[in-house]
Amino acid sequence: MTKPNETKPLAVPFEARQNGDAQLRWSWTERSVWTERMLTALEQGVKGNCWFSLIDKVYTEKNLRAAFAKVADNEGAPGVDHVTVKQFENDVDQRVGRLSEELRTGKFRPQAIRRVHIPKPGSRETRPLGIPTIRDRVVQGAVRHVVEPIFEREFAEHSYGFRPRRGCKDALYRVDHLLKEGYAYVVDVDLKSYFDTIPHDRLMSLVRERIADSKVLSLIESLLKAGIMDGLREWTPEAGAPQGAVLSPLLSNIYLNPLDHLMAQEGFEMVRYADDLVMLCRTEEEARRALARIQQ
């Protein structure tokens, strides 16, 4: 449920509409990538519901510059190479040109991700945060510009975390609405260490259902398997999408999207924000069934 005068997020599954105002409906997308023609194809659907030939959209300098602009807006600490946002910006023409060429020729290799541990609010525990280098954040942002609309088209209505034109308040409004409608039994689920435990093989299988460009798939996989540096220790992760990486929120939503749709198809009212989710039920029996289903 949204506030008055707020733009309601696009419902999913998305129905094909007339072509003329596609850019208005998808105004949050990166315009250097998602032209009117591509947006029309997105709405109407492509052959086999799978996208080919996307890498040339990733490595354009316009896309990379747009990705850097967002990285600069977010500021953030440098990665293992100690290059700051300001240093990258001072040499942006050469750095973007070099990245574009490396991506075009397949020579790009991500650098290790610097891991830091930050306190969890209201707890003595800490949360691991991954800090990629600025160059790798730019590449991840460029990839996200290209692939996010493909998956956003079919994300579930009750998923609110890390999505365009959606936020925590929207999730809270939905919960409040359901409570007022009589859904008084709540199953609260927190997926422990979710970002660090996403299995790469299953995640990549879901990505391949919509993307068939082998170069983009290899690039995403290389970003997932970038080394982790924690103090003097360094290792290659076998699972997970590091919190703090630009691409991780999208990948985390891709992985949980089948669960979102499964619970909806079985008639449960679920509200999910990233790895936190609640199921709201009318009876205790329904709540027990919902909990048993999600534990399977």
PDB file of C-alpha atoms in Angstrom:
ATOM      1  CA  MET A   1       0.000   0.000   0.000  1.00  0.00           C
ATOM      2  CA  THR A   2       1.413   3.399  -0.939  1.00  0.00           C
ATOM      3  CA  LYS A   3       0.853   6.912   0.363  1.00  0.00           C
ATOM      4  CA  PRO A   4      -1.382   9.256  -1.621  1.00  0.00           C
ATOM      5  CA  ASN A   5       0.453  10.916  -4.506  1.00  0.00           C
ATOM      6  CA  GLU A   6       3.247   8.322  -4.421  1.00  0.00           C
ATOM      7  CA  THR A   7       4.008   6.351  -7.570  1.00  0.00           C
ATOM      8  CA  LYS A   8       2.861   2.792  -7.095  1.00  0.00           C
ATOM      9  CA  PRO A   9       5.591   0.260  -7.974  1.00  0.00           C
ATOM     10  CA  LEU A  10       5.039  -1.811 -11.069  1.00  0.00           C
ATOM     11  CA  ALA A  11       3.042  -4.949 -10.380  1.00  0.00           C
ATOM     12  CA  VAL A  12       4.559  -8.285 -11.330  1.00  0.00           C
ATOM     13  CA  PRO A  13       4.027 -10.330 -13.420  1.00  0.00           C
ATOM     14  CA  PHE A  14       4.182  -7.429 -15.857  1.00  0.00           C
ATOM     15  CA  GLU A  15       1.606  -7.338 -18.655  1.00  0.00           C
ATOM     16  CA  ALA A  16       2.606  -6.089 -22.078  1.00  0.00           C
ATOM     17  CA  ARG A  17       1.254  -2.622 -22.770  1.00  0.00           C
ATOM     18  CA  GLN A  18       1.232  -0.201 -25.691  1.00  0.00           C
ATOM     19  CA  ASN A  19       4.635   0.953 -26.857  1.00  0.00           C
ATOM     20  CA  GLY A  20       4.411   4.745 -26.715  1.00  0.00           C
ATOM     21  CA  ASP A  21       5.266   5.531 -23.113  1.00  0.00           C
ATOM     22  CA  ALA A  22       7.612   2.695 -22.145  1.00  0.00           C
ATOM     23  CA  GLN A  23      10.289   5.124 -20.995  1.00  0.00           C
ATOM     24  CA  LEU A  24       7.817   6.771 -18.615  1.00  0.00           C
ATOM     25  CA  ARG A  25       7.003   3.454 -16.974  1.00  0.00           C
ATOM     26  CA  TRP A  26      10.681   2.537 -16.763  1.00  0.00           C
ATOM     27  CA  SER A  27      12.089   6.004 -16.100  1.00  0.00           C
ATOM     28  CA  TRP A  28      14.437   4.667 -13.401  1.00  0.00           C
ATOM     29  CA  THR A  29      16.426   2.626 -15.930  1.00  0.00           C
ATOM     30  CA  GLU A  30      19.729   3.828 -17.356  1.00  0.00           C
ATOM     31  CA  ARG A  31      18.845   5.682 -20.573  1.00  0.00           C
ATOM     32  CA  SER A  32      22.214   5.033 -22.223  1.00  0.00           C
ATOM     33  CA  VAL A  33      21.350   1.313 -22.061  1.00  0.00           C
ATOM     34  CA  TRP A  34      17.570   1.004 -22.116  1.00  0.00           C
ATOM     35  CA  THR A  35      16.374   2.783 -25.239  1.00  0.00           C
ATOM     36  CA  GLU A  36      12.706   2.974 -26.229  1.00  0.00           C
ATOM     37  CA  ARG A  37      13.220   0.005 -28.552  1.00  0.00           C
ATOM     38  CA  MET A  38      14.768  -2.142 -25.806  1.00  0.00           C
ATOM     39  CA  LEU A  39      12.086  -1.174 -23.300  1.00  0.00           C
ATOM     40  CA  THR A  40       9.380  -2.135 -25.775  1.00  0.00           C
ATOM     41  CA  ALA A  41      11.080  -5.520 -26.203  1.00  0.00           C
ATOM     42  CA  LEU A  42      11.250  -5.833 -22.422  1.00  0.00           C
ATOM     43  CA  GLU A  43       7.523  -5.250 -22.048  1.00  0.00           C
ATOM     44  CA  GLN A  44       6.438  -7.401 -24.965  1.00  0.00           C
ATOM     45  CA  GLY A  45       8.875 -10.178 -24.154  1.00  0.00           C
ATOM     46  CA  VAL A  46      11.799 -11.560 -26.133  1.00  0.00           C
ATOM     47  CA  LYS A  47      12.059 -14.939 -27.812  1.00  0.00           C
ATOM     48  CA  GLY A  48      12.341 -17.679 -25.222  1.00  0.00           C
ATOM     49  CA  ASN A  49      12.182 -15.010 -22.497  1.00  0.00           C
ATOM     50  CA  CYS A  50      15.984 -14.999 -22.570  1.00  0.00           C
ATOM     51  CA  TRP A  51      18.302 -12.125 -23.537  1.00  0.00           C
ATOM     52  CA  PHE A  52      21.321 -12.440 -25.827  1.00  0.00           C
ATOM     53  CA  SER A  53      24.055  -9.940 -26.821  1.00  0.00           C
ATOM     54  CA  LEU A  54      24.171  -7.785 -23.710  1.00  0.00           C
ATOM     55  CA  ILE A  55      27.903  -7.384 -23.114  1.00  0.00           C
ATOM     56  CA  ASP A  56      28.112  -4.556 -25.663  1.00  0.00           C
ATOM     57  CA  LYS A  57      25.663  -2.636 -23.475  1.00  0.00           C
ATOM     58  CA  VAL A  58      27.783  -3.223 -20.376  1.00  0.00           C
ATOM     59  CA  TYR A  59      31.097  -1.909 -21.698  1.00  0.00           C
ATOM     60  CA  THR A  60      29.966   1.327 -23.344  1.00  0.00           C
ATOM     61  CA  GLU A  61      31.739   4.326 -21.848  1.00  0.00           C
ATOM     62  CA  LYS A  62      28.389   6.075 -21.336  1.00  0.00           C
ATOM     63  CA  ASN A  63      27.178   3.219 -19.173  1.00  0.00           C
ATOM     64  CA  LEU A  64      30.441   3.028 -17.238  1.00  0.00           C
ATOM     65  CA  ARG A  65      30.403   6.782 -16.633  1.00  0.00           C
ATOM     66  CA  ALA A  66      26.811   6.602 -15.395  1.00  0.00           C
ATOM     67  CA  ALA A  67      27.824   3.781 -13.055  1.00  0.00           C
ATOM     68  CA  PHE A  68      30.752   5.823 -11.748  1.00  0.00           C
ATOM     69  CA  ALA A  69      28.464   8.805 -11.104  1.00  0.00           C
ATOM     70  CA  LYS A  70      26.414   6.636  -8.730  1.00  0.00           C
ATOM     71  CA  VAL A  71      29.539   5.274  -7.059  1.00  0.00           C
ATOM     72  CA  ALA A  72      30.743   8.854  -6.552  1.00  0.00           C
ATOM     73  CA  ASP A  73      27.378   9.882  -5.084  1.00  0.00           C
ATOM     74  CA  ASN A  74      27.606   7.056  -2.558  1.00  0.00           C
ATOM     75  CA  GLU A  75      31.238   7.922  -1.785  1.00  0.00           C
ATOM     76  CA  GLY A  76      32.483   5.067   0.382  1.00  0.00           C
ATOM     77  CA  ALA A  77      35.917   3.805   1.356  1.00  0.00           C
ATOM     78  CA  PRO A  78      38.591   2.603  -1.066  1.00  0.00           C
ATOM     79  CA  GLY A  79      39.203  -1.081  -1.702  1.00  0.00           C
ATOM     80  CA  VAL A  80      42.393  -3.135  -1.586  1.00  0.00           C
ATOM     81  CA  ASP A  81      44.103  -0.925  -4.187  1.00  0.00           C
ATOM     82  CA  HIS A  82      43.612   2.179  -1.958  1.00  0.00           C
ATOM     83  CA  VAL A  83      42.221   4.187  -4.900  1.00  0.00           C
ATOM     84  CA  THR A  84      39.660   6.699  -3.623  1.00  0.00           C
ATOM     85  CA  VAL A  85      36.617   8.032  -5.459  1.00  0.00           C
ATOM     86  CA  LYS A  86      38.419  11.355  -5.876  1.00  0.00           C
ATOM     87  CA  GLN A  87      41.516   9.726  -7.355  1.00  0.00           C
ATOM     88  CA  PHE A  88      39.379   7.748  -9.787  1.00  0.00           C
ATOM     89  CA  GLU A  89      37.526  10.908 -10.771  1.00  0.00           C
ATOM     90  CA  ASN A  90      40.742  12.837 -11.383  1.00  0.00           C
ATOM     91  CA  ASP A  91      41.710  10.255 -14.013  1.00  0.00           C
ATOM     92  CA  VAL A  92      38.217   9.208 -15.064  1.00  0.00           C
ATOM     93  CA  ASP A  93      38.708   9.371 -18.847  1.00  0.00           C
ATOM     94  CA  GLN A  94      41.637   6.958 -18.846  1.00  0.00           C
ATOM     95  CA  ARG A  95      40.178   4.676 -16.190  1.00  0.00           C
ATOM     96  CA  VAL A  96      36.794   4.362 -17.897  1.00  0.00           C
ATOM     97  CA  GLY A  97      38.441   3.857 -21.286  1.00  0.00           C
ATOM     98  CA  ARG A  98      40.642   1.116 -19.855  1.00  0.00           C
ATOM     99  CA  LEU A  99      37.705  -0.626 -18.195  1.00  0.00           C
ATOM    100  CA  SER A 100      35.683  -0.465 -21.407  1.00  0.00           C
ATOM    101  CA  GLU A 101      38.504  -2.082 -23.365  1.00  0.00           C
ATOM    102  CA  GLU A 102      39.096  -4.793 -20.750  1.00  0.00           C
ATOM    103  CA  LEU A 103      35.397  -5.664 -20.696  1.00  0.00           C
ATOM    104  CA  ARG A 104      35.163  -5.641 -24.488  1.00  0.00           C
ATOM    105  CA  THR A 105      38.125  -7.981 -24.900  1.00  0.00           C
ATOM    106  CA  GLY A 106      37.318 -10.223 -21.954  1.00  0.00           C
ATOM    107  CA  LYS A 107      40.494  -9.254 -20.089  1.00  0.00           C
ATOM    108  CA  PHE A 108      38.757  -7.720 -17.076  1.00  0.00           C
ATOM    109  CA  ARG A 109      39.480  -9.462 -13.774  1.00  0.00           C
ATOM    110  CA  PRO A 110      37.973  -8.247 -10.491  1.00  0.00           C
ATOM    111  CA  GLN A 111      40.269  -7.409  -7.621  1.00  0.00           C
ATOM    112  CA  ALA A 112      39.898  -8.822  -4.116  1.00  0.00           C
ATOM    113  CA  ILE A 113      37.148  -7.459  -1.885  1.00  0.00           C
ATOM    114  CA  ARG A 114      38.267  -5.878   1.385  1.00  0.00           C
ATOM    115  CA  ARG A 115      36.222  -7.208   4.288  1.00  0.00           C
ATOM    116  CA  VAL A 116      35.484  -5.138   7.375  1.00  0.00           C
ATOM    117  CA  HIS A 117      33.253  -5.912  10.333  1.00  0.00           C
ATOM    118  CA  ILE A 118      30.683  -3.370  11.481  1.00  0.00           C
ATOM    119  CA  PRO A 119      28.539  -3.505  14.645  1.00  0.00           C
ATOM    120  CA  LYS A 120      24.971  -4.769  14.372  1.00  0.00           C
ATOM    121  CA  PRO A 121      22.534  -2.267  15.892  1.00  0.00           C
ATOM    122  CA  GLY A 122      21.309  -3.439  19.281  1.00  0.00           C
ATOM    123  CA  SER A 123      23.702  -6.387  19.355  1.00  0.00           C
ATOM    124  CA  ARG A 124      27.244  -7.295  20.322  1.00  0.00           C
ATOM    125  CA  GLU A 125      27.603  -9.178  17.065  1.00  0.00           C
ATOM    126  CA  THR A 126      29.192  -7.719  13.956  1.00  0.00           C
ATOM    127  CA  ARG A 127      28.157  -7.830  10.335  1.00  0.00           C
ATOM    128  CA  PRO A 128      30.737  -8.539   7.584  1.00  0.00           C
ATOM    129  CA  LEU A 129      30.817  -5.825   4.937  1.00  0.00           C
ATOM    130  CA  GLY A 130      32.614  -6.235   1.615  1.00  0.00           C
ATOM    131  CA  ILE A 131      34.303  -3.230   0.023  1.00  0.00           C
ATOM    132  CA  PRO A 132      35.204  -3.755  -3.650  1.00  0.00           C
ATOM    133  CA  THR A 133      37.620  -1.406  -5.367  1.00  0.00           C
ATOM    134  CA  ILE A 134      36.159   1.653  -7.086  1.00  0.00           C
ATOM    135  CA  ARG A 135      36.832   0.153 -10.534  1.00  0.00           C
ATOM    136  CA  ASP A 136      34.975  -3.023  -9.593  1.00  0.00           C
ATOM    137  CA  ARG A 137      32.069  -1.030  -8.153  1.00  0.00           C
ATOM    138  CA  VAL A 138      31.832   0.772 -11.487  1.00  0.00           C
ATOM    139  CA  VAL A 139      31.754  -2.516 -13.401  1.00  0.00           C
ATOM    140  CA  GLN A 140      29.153  -3.985 -11.053  1.00  0.00           C
ATOM    141  CA  GLY A 141      27.034  -0.868 -11.491  1.00  0.00           C
ATOM    142  CA  ALA A 142      27.305  -1.127 -15.266  1.00  0.00           C
ATOM    143  CA  VAL A 143      26.211  -4.767 -15.153  1.00  0.00           C
ATOM    144  CA  ARG A 144      23.318  -3.871 -12.875  1.00  0.00           C
ATOM    145  CA  HIS A 145      22.163  -1.145 -15.294  1.00  0.00           C
ATOM    146  CA  VAL A 146      21.878  -3.792 -18.008  1.00  0.00           C
ATOM    147  CA  VAL A 147      20.382  -6.788 -16.211  1.00  0.00           C
ATOM    148  CA  GLU A 148      18.228  -5.303 -13.437  1.00  0.00           C
ATOM    149  CA  PRO A 149      15.185  -4.413 -15.628  1.00  0.00           C
ATOM    150  CA  ILE A 150      15.166  -7.950 -17.055  1.00  0.00           C
ATOM    151  CA  PHE A 151      14.613  -9.402 -13.593  1.00  0.00           C
ATOM    152  CA  GLU A 152      12.628  -6.490 -12.170  1.00  0.00           C
ATOM    153  CA  ARG A 153       9.969  -7.254 -14.761  1.00  0.00           C
ATOM    154  CA  GLU A 154       9.040 -10.432 -12.905  1.00  0.00           C
ATOM    155  CA  PHE A 155       9.894  -9.772  -9.280  1.00  0.00           C
ATOM    156  CA  ALA A 156       7.005 -10.373  -6.897  1.00  0.00           C
ATOM    157  CA  GLU A 157       4.716  -7.585  -5.763  1.00  0.00           C
ATOM    158  CA  HIS A 158       5.398  -8.269  -2.080  1.00  0.00           C
ATOM    159  CA  SER A 159       9.202  -7.890  -2.378  1.00  0.00           C
ATOM    160  CA  TYR A 160      10.329  -4.410  -1.300  1.00  0.00           C
ATOM    161  CA  GLY A 161      14.069  -4.444  -0.520  1.00  0.00           C
ATOM    162  CA  PHE A 162      16.661  -2.961  -2.897  1.00  0.00           C
ATOM    163  CA  ARG A 163      14.173  -2.323  -5.685  1.00  0.00           C
ATOM    164  CA  PRO A 164      13.482   0.823  -7.742  1.00  0.00           C
ATOM    165  CA  ARG A 165      10.769   3.092  -6.331  1.00  0.00           C
ATOM    166  CA  ARG A 166      10.283   0.856  -3.315  1.00  0.00           C
ATOM    167  CA  GLY A 167      11.502   1.009   0.232  1.00  0.00           C
ATOM    168  CA  CYS A 168      11.044   0.074   3.856  1.00  0.00           C
ATOM    169  CA  LYS A 169       8.041   2.371   4.286  1.00  0.00           C
ATOM    170  CA  ASP A 170       6.184   0.612   1.471  1.00  0.00           C
ATOM    171  CA  ALA A 171       6.740  -2.725   3.215  1.00  0.00           C
ATOM    172  CA  LEU A 172       5.513  -1.296   6.515  1.00  0.00           C
ATOM    173  CA  TYR A 173       2.387   0.144   4.868  1.00  0.00           C
ATOM    174  CA  ARG A 174       1.617  -3.294   3.439  1.00  0.00           C
ATOM    175  CA  VAL A 175       2.061  -4.979   6.817  1.00  0.00           C
ATOM    176  CA  ASP A 176      -0.118  -2.350   8.473  1.00  0.00           C
ATOM    177  CA  HIS A 177      -2.818  -2.831   5.829  1.00  0.00           C
ATOM    178  CA  LEU A 178      -2.854  -6.614   6.303  1.00  0.00           C
ATOM    179  CA  LEU A 179      -3.016  -6.302  10.082  1.00  0.00           C
ATOM    180  CA  LYS A 180      -6.022  -4.016   9.756  1.00  0.00           C
ATOM    181  CA  GLU A 181      -7.622  -6.547   7.391  1.00  0.00           C
ATOM    182  CA  GLY A 182      -7.534  -9.181  10.115  1.00  0.00           C
ATOM    183  CA  TYR A 183      -4.236 -10.947   9.454  1.00  0.00           C
ATOM    184  CA  ALA A 184      -3.368 -11.014  13.162  1.00  0.00           C
ATOM    185  CA  TYR A 185      -0.976 -14.009  13.211  1.00  0.00           C
ATOM    186  CA  VAL A 186       2.557 -13.155  12.109  1.00  0.00           C
ATOM    187  CA  VAL A 187       5.397 -15.507  11.202  1.00  0.00           C
ATOM    188  CA  ASP A 188       8.660 -13.549  11.378  1.00  0.00           C
ATOM    189  CA  VAL A 189      11.577 -15.074   9.456  1.00  0.00           C
ATOM    190  CA  ASP A 190      15.168 -13.837   9.412  1.00  0.00           C
ATOM    191  CA  LEU A 191      17.519 -15.703   7.079  1.00  0.00           C
ATOM    192  CA  LYS A 192      20.728 -15.962   9.100  1.00  0.00           C
ATOM    193  CA  SER A 193      23.909 -14.954   7.235  1.00  0.00           C
ATOM    194  CA  TYR A 194      21.851 -14.901   4.051  1.00  0.00           C
ATOM    195  CA  PHE A 195      24.195 -12.851   1.861  1.00  0.00           C
ATOM    196  CA  ASP A 196      27.199 -15.005   2.781  1.00  0.00           C
ATOM    197  CA  THR A 197      25.466 -18.320   2.114  1.00  0.00           C
ATOM    198  CA  ILE A 198      23.768 -17.902  -1.285  1.00  0.00           C
ATOM    199  CA  PRO A 199      24.922 -20.932  -3.340  1.00  0.00           C
ATOM    200  CA  HIS A 200      26.625 -19.742  -6.521  1.00  0.00           C
ATOM    201  CA  ASP A 201      25.520 -22.670  -8.667  1.00  0.00           C
ATOM    202  CA  ARG A 202      21.819 -22.246  -7.916  1.00  0.00           C
ATOM    203  CA  LEU A 203      22.026 -18.470  -8.239  1.00  0.00           C
ATOM    204  CA  MET A 204      23.740 -18.674 -11.626  1.00  0.00           C
ATOM    205  CA  SER A 205      21.124 -21.190 -12.818  1.00  0.00           C
ATOM    206  CA  LEU A 206      18.445 -18.610 -12.079  1.00  0.00           C
ATOM    207  CA  VAL A 207      20.423 -15.897 -13.879  1.00  0.00           C
ATOM    208  CA  ARG A 208      20.822 -18.172 -16.926  1.00  0.00           C
ATOM    209  CA  GLU A 209      17.050 -18.544 -17.166  1.00  0.00           C
ATOM    210  CA  ARG A 210      16.884 -14.953 -18.419  1.00  0.00           C
ATOM    211  CA  ILE A 211      20.392 -14.193 -19.730  1.00  0.00           C
ATOM    212  CA  ALA A 212      22.105 -16.218 -22.446  1.00  0.00           C
ATOM    213  CA  ASP A 213      25.081 -13.935 -23.149  1.00  0.00           C
ATOM    214  CA  SER A 214      28.034 -16.096 -22.088  1.00  0.00           C
ATOM    215  CA  LYS A 215      30.316 -13.074 -21.605  1.00  0.00           C
ATOM    216  CA  VAL A 216      27.886 -11.396 -19.223  1.00  0.00           C
ATOM    217  CA  LEU A 217      27.374 -14.673 -17.354  1.00  0.00           C
ATOM    218  CA  SER A 218      31.139 -15.168 -17.013  1.00  0.00           C
ATOM    219  CA  LEU A 219      31.518 -11.590 -15.816  1.00  0.00           C
ATOM    220  CA  ILE A 220      28.841 -11.997 -13.134  1.00  0.00           C
ATOM    221  CA  GLU A 221      30.383 -15.273 -11.998  1.00  0.00           C
ATOM    222  CA  SER A 222      33.846 -13.724 -11.790  1.00  0.00           C
ATOM    223  CA  LEU A 223      32.450 -10.905  -9.615  1.00  0.00           C
ATOM    224  CA  LEU A 224      30.824 -13.481  -7.316  1.00  0.00           C
ATOM    225  CA  LYS A 225      34.091 -15.392  -6.981  1.00  0.00           C
ATOM    226  CA  ALA A 226      36.322 -12.366  -6.401  1.00  0.00           C
ATOM    227  CA  GLY A 227      38.761 -13.037  -3.571  1.00  0.00           C
ATOM    228  CA  ILE A 228      37.947 -11.881  -0.034  1.00  0.00           C
ATOM    229  CA  MET A 229      40.688 -10.152   1.971  1.00  0.00           C
ATOM    230  CA  ASP A 230      40.121  -9.960   5.729  1.00  0.00           C
ATOM    231  CA  GLY A 231      43.222  -8.554   7.398  1.00  0.00           C
ATOM    232  CA  LEU A 232      46.087 -10.814   6.298  1.00  0.00           C
ATOM    233  CA  ARG A 233      43.773 -13.635   5.208  1.00  0.00           C
ATOM    234  CA  GLU A 234      42.568 -14.026   1.625  1.00  0.00           C
ATOM    235  CA  TRP A 235      40.348 -16.717   0.136  1.00  0.00           C
ATOM    236  CA  THR A 236      38.056 -17.411  -2.802  1.00  0.00           C
ATOM    237  CA  PRO A 237      34.410 -17.660  -1.710  1.00  0.00           C
ATOM    238  CA  GLU A 238      32.453 -20.774  -2.635  1.00  0.00           C
ATOM    239  CA  ALA A 239      29.127 -19.134  -1.784  1.00  0.00           C
ATOM    240  CA  GLY A 240      27.644 -15.757  -1.043  1.00  0.00           C
ATOM    241  CA  ALA A 241      27.268 -12.277  -2.502  1.00  0.00           C
ATOM    242  CA  PRO A 242      29.152  -9.799  -0.296  1.00  0.00           C
ATOM    243  CA  GLN A 243      27.099  -7.160   1.515  1.00  0.00           C
ATOM    244  CA  GLY A 244      28.394  -3.818   0.304  1.00  0.00           C
ATOM    245  CA  ALA A 245      28.921  -4.879  -3.307  1.00  0.00           C
ATOM    246  CA  VAL A 246      26.810  -2.993  -5.869  1.00  0.00           C
ATOM    247  CA  LEU A 247      25.462  -6.110  -7.564  1.00  0.00           C
ATOM    248  CA  SER A 248      24.710  -8.156  -4.433  1.00  0.00           C
ATOM    249  CA  PRO A 249      21.247  -6.713  -3.623  1.00  0.00           C
ATOM    250  CA  LEU A 250      19.957  -7.565  -7.100  1.00  0.00           C
ATOM    251  CA  LEU A 251      21.470 -11.060  -6.981  1.00  0.00           C
ATOM    252  CA  SER A 252      19.949 -11.651  -3.544  1.00  0.00           C
ATOM    253  CA  ASN A 253      16.498 -10.772  -4.875  1.00  0.00           C
ATOM    254  CA  ILE A 254      16.975 -13.038  -7.891  1.00  0.00           C
ATOM    255  CA  TYR A 255      17.748 -15.941  -5.582  1.00  0.00           C
ATOM    256  CA  LEU A 256      14.655 -15.441  -3.395  1.00  0.00           C
ATOM    257  CA  ASN A 257      12.252 -14.638  -6.243  1.00  0.00           C
ATOM    258  CA  PRO A 258      11.110 -18.274  -6.697  1.00  0.00           C
ATOM    259  CA  LEU A 259      10.255 -18.408  -2.983  1.00  0.00           C
ATOM    260  CA  ASP A 260       8.288 -15.162  -3.301  1.00  0.00           C
ATOM    261  CA  HIS A 261       6.152 -16.562  -6.096  1.00  0.00           C
ATOM    262  CA  LEU A 262       5.772 -19.985  -4.474  1.00  0.00           C
ATOM    263  CA  MET A 263       4.340 -18.522  -1.280  1.00  0.00           C
ATOM    264  CA  ALA A 264       2.010 -16.243  -3.258  1.00  0.00           C
ATOM    265  CA  GLN A 265       0.786 -19.144  -5.394  1.00  0.00           C
ATOM    266  CA  GLU A 266      -0.018 -21.116  -2.248  1.00  0.00           C
ATOM    267  CA  GLY A 267      -2.109 -18.242  -0.924  1.00  0.00           C
ATOM    268  CA  PHE A 268       0.140 -16.882   1.823  1.00  0.00           C
ATOM    269  CA  GLU A 269       0.433 -13.136   2.410  1.00  0.00           C
ATOM    270  CA  MET A 270       4.169 -12.528   2.628  1.00  0.00           C
ATOM    271  CA  VAL A 271       6.046  -9.228   2.864  1.00  0.00           C
ATOM    272  CA  ARG A 272       9.784  -9.420   2.209  1.00  0.00           C
ATOM    273  CA  TYR A 273      12.479  -6.791   2.579  1.00  0.00           C
ATOM    274  CA  ALA A 274      15.784  -8.319   1.451  1.00  0.00           C
ATOM    275  CA  ASP A 275      16.515 -11.203   3.866  1.00  0.00           C
ATOM    276  CA  ASP A 276      13.830 -10.211   6.383  1.00  0.00           C
ATOM    277  CA  LEU A 277      10.329 -11.493   5.727  1.00  0.00           C
ATOM    278  CA  VAL A 278       7.025 -11.850   7.514  1.00  0.00           C
ATOM    279  CA  MET A 279       4.000 -13.950   6.661  1.00  0.00           C
ATOM    280  CA  LEU A 280       0.672 -12.625   7.884  1.00  0.00           C
ATOM    281  CA  CYS A 281      -2.130 -15.095   8.502  1.00  0.00           C
ATOM    282  CA  ARG A 282      -5.734 -15.053   9.700  1.00  0.00           C
ATOM    283  CA  THR A 283      -5.473 -18.088  11.969  1.00  0.00           C
ATOM    284  CA  GLU A 284      -2.855 -19.865  14.071  1.00  0.00           C
ATOM    285  CA  GLU A 285      -3.300 -22.985  11.937  1.00  0.00           C
ATOM    286  CA  GLU A 286      -2.535 -21.014   8.772  1.00  0.00           C
ATOM    287  CA  ALA A 287       0.534 -19.519  10.462  1.00  0.00           C
ATOM    288  CA  ARG A 288       1.819 -22.975  11.347  1.00  0.00           C
ATOM    289  CA  ARG A 289       1.295 -24.151   7.776  1.00  0.00           C
ATOM    290  CA  ALA A 290       3.155 -21.105   6.446  1.00  0.00           C
ATOM    291  CA  LEU A 291       6.096 -21.731   8.756  1.00  0.00           C
ATOM    292  CA  ALA A 292       6.219 -25.420   7.829  1.00  0.00           C
ATOM    293  CA  ARG A 293       6.118 -24.563   4.125  1.00  0.00           C
ATOM    294  CA  ILE A 294       8.958 -22.095   4.255  1.00  0.00           C
ATOM    295  CA  GLN A 295      11.101 -24.520   6.235  1.00  0.00           C
ATOM    296  CA  GLN A 296      10.882 -27.184   3.526  1.00  0.00           C
TER     297      GLN A 296
END
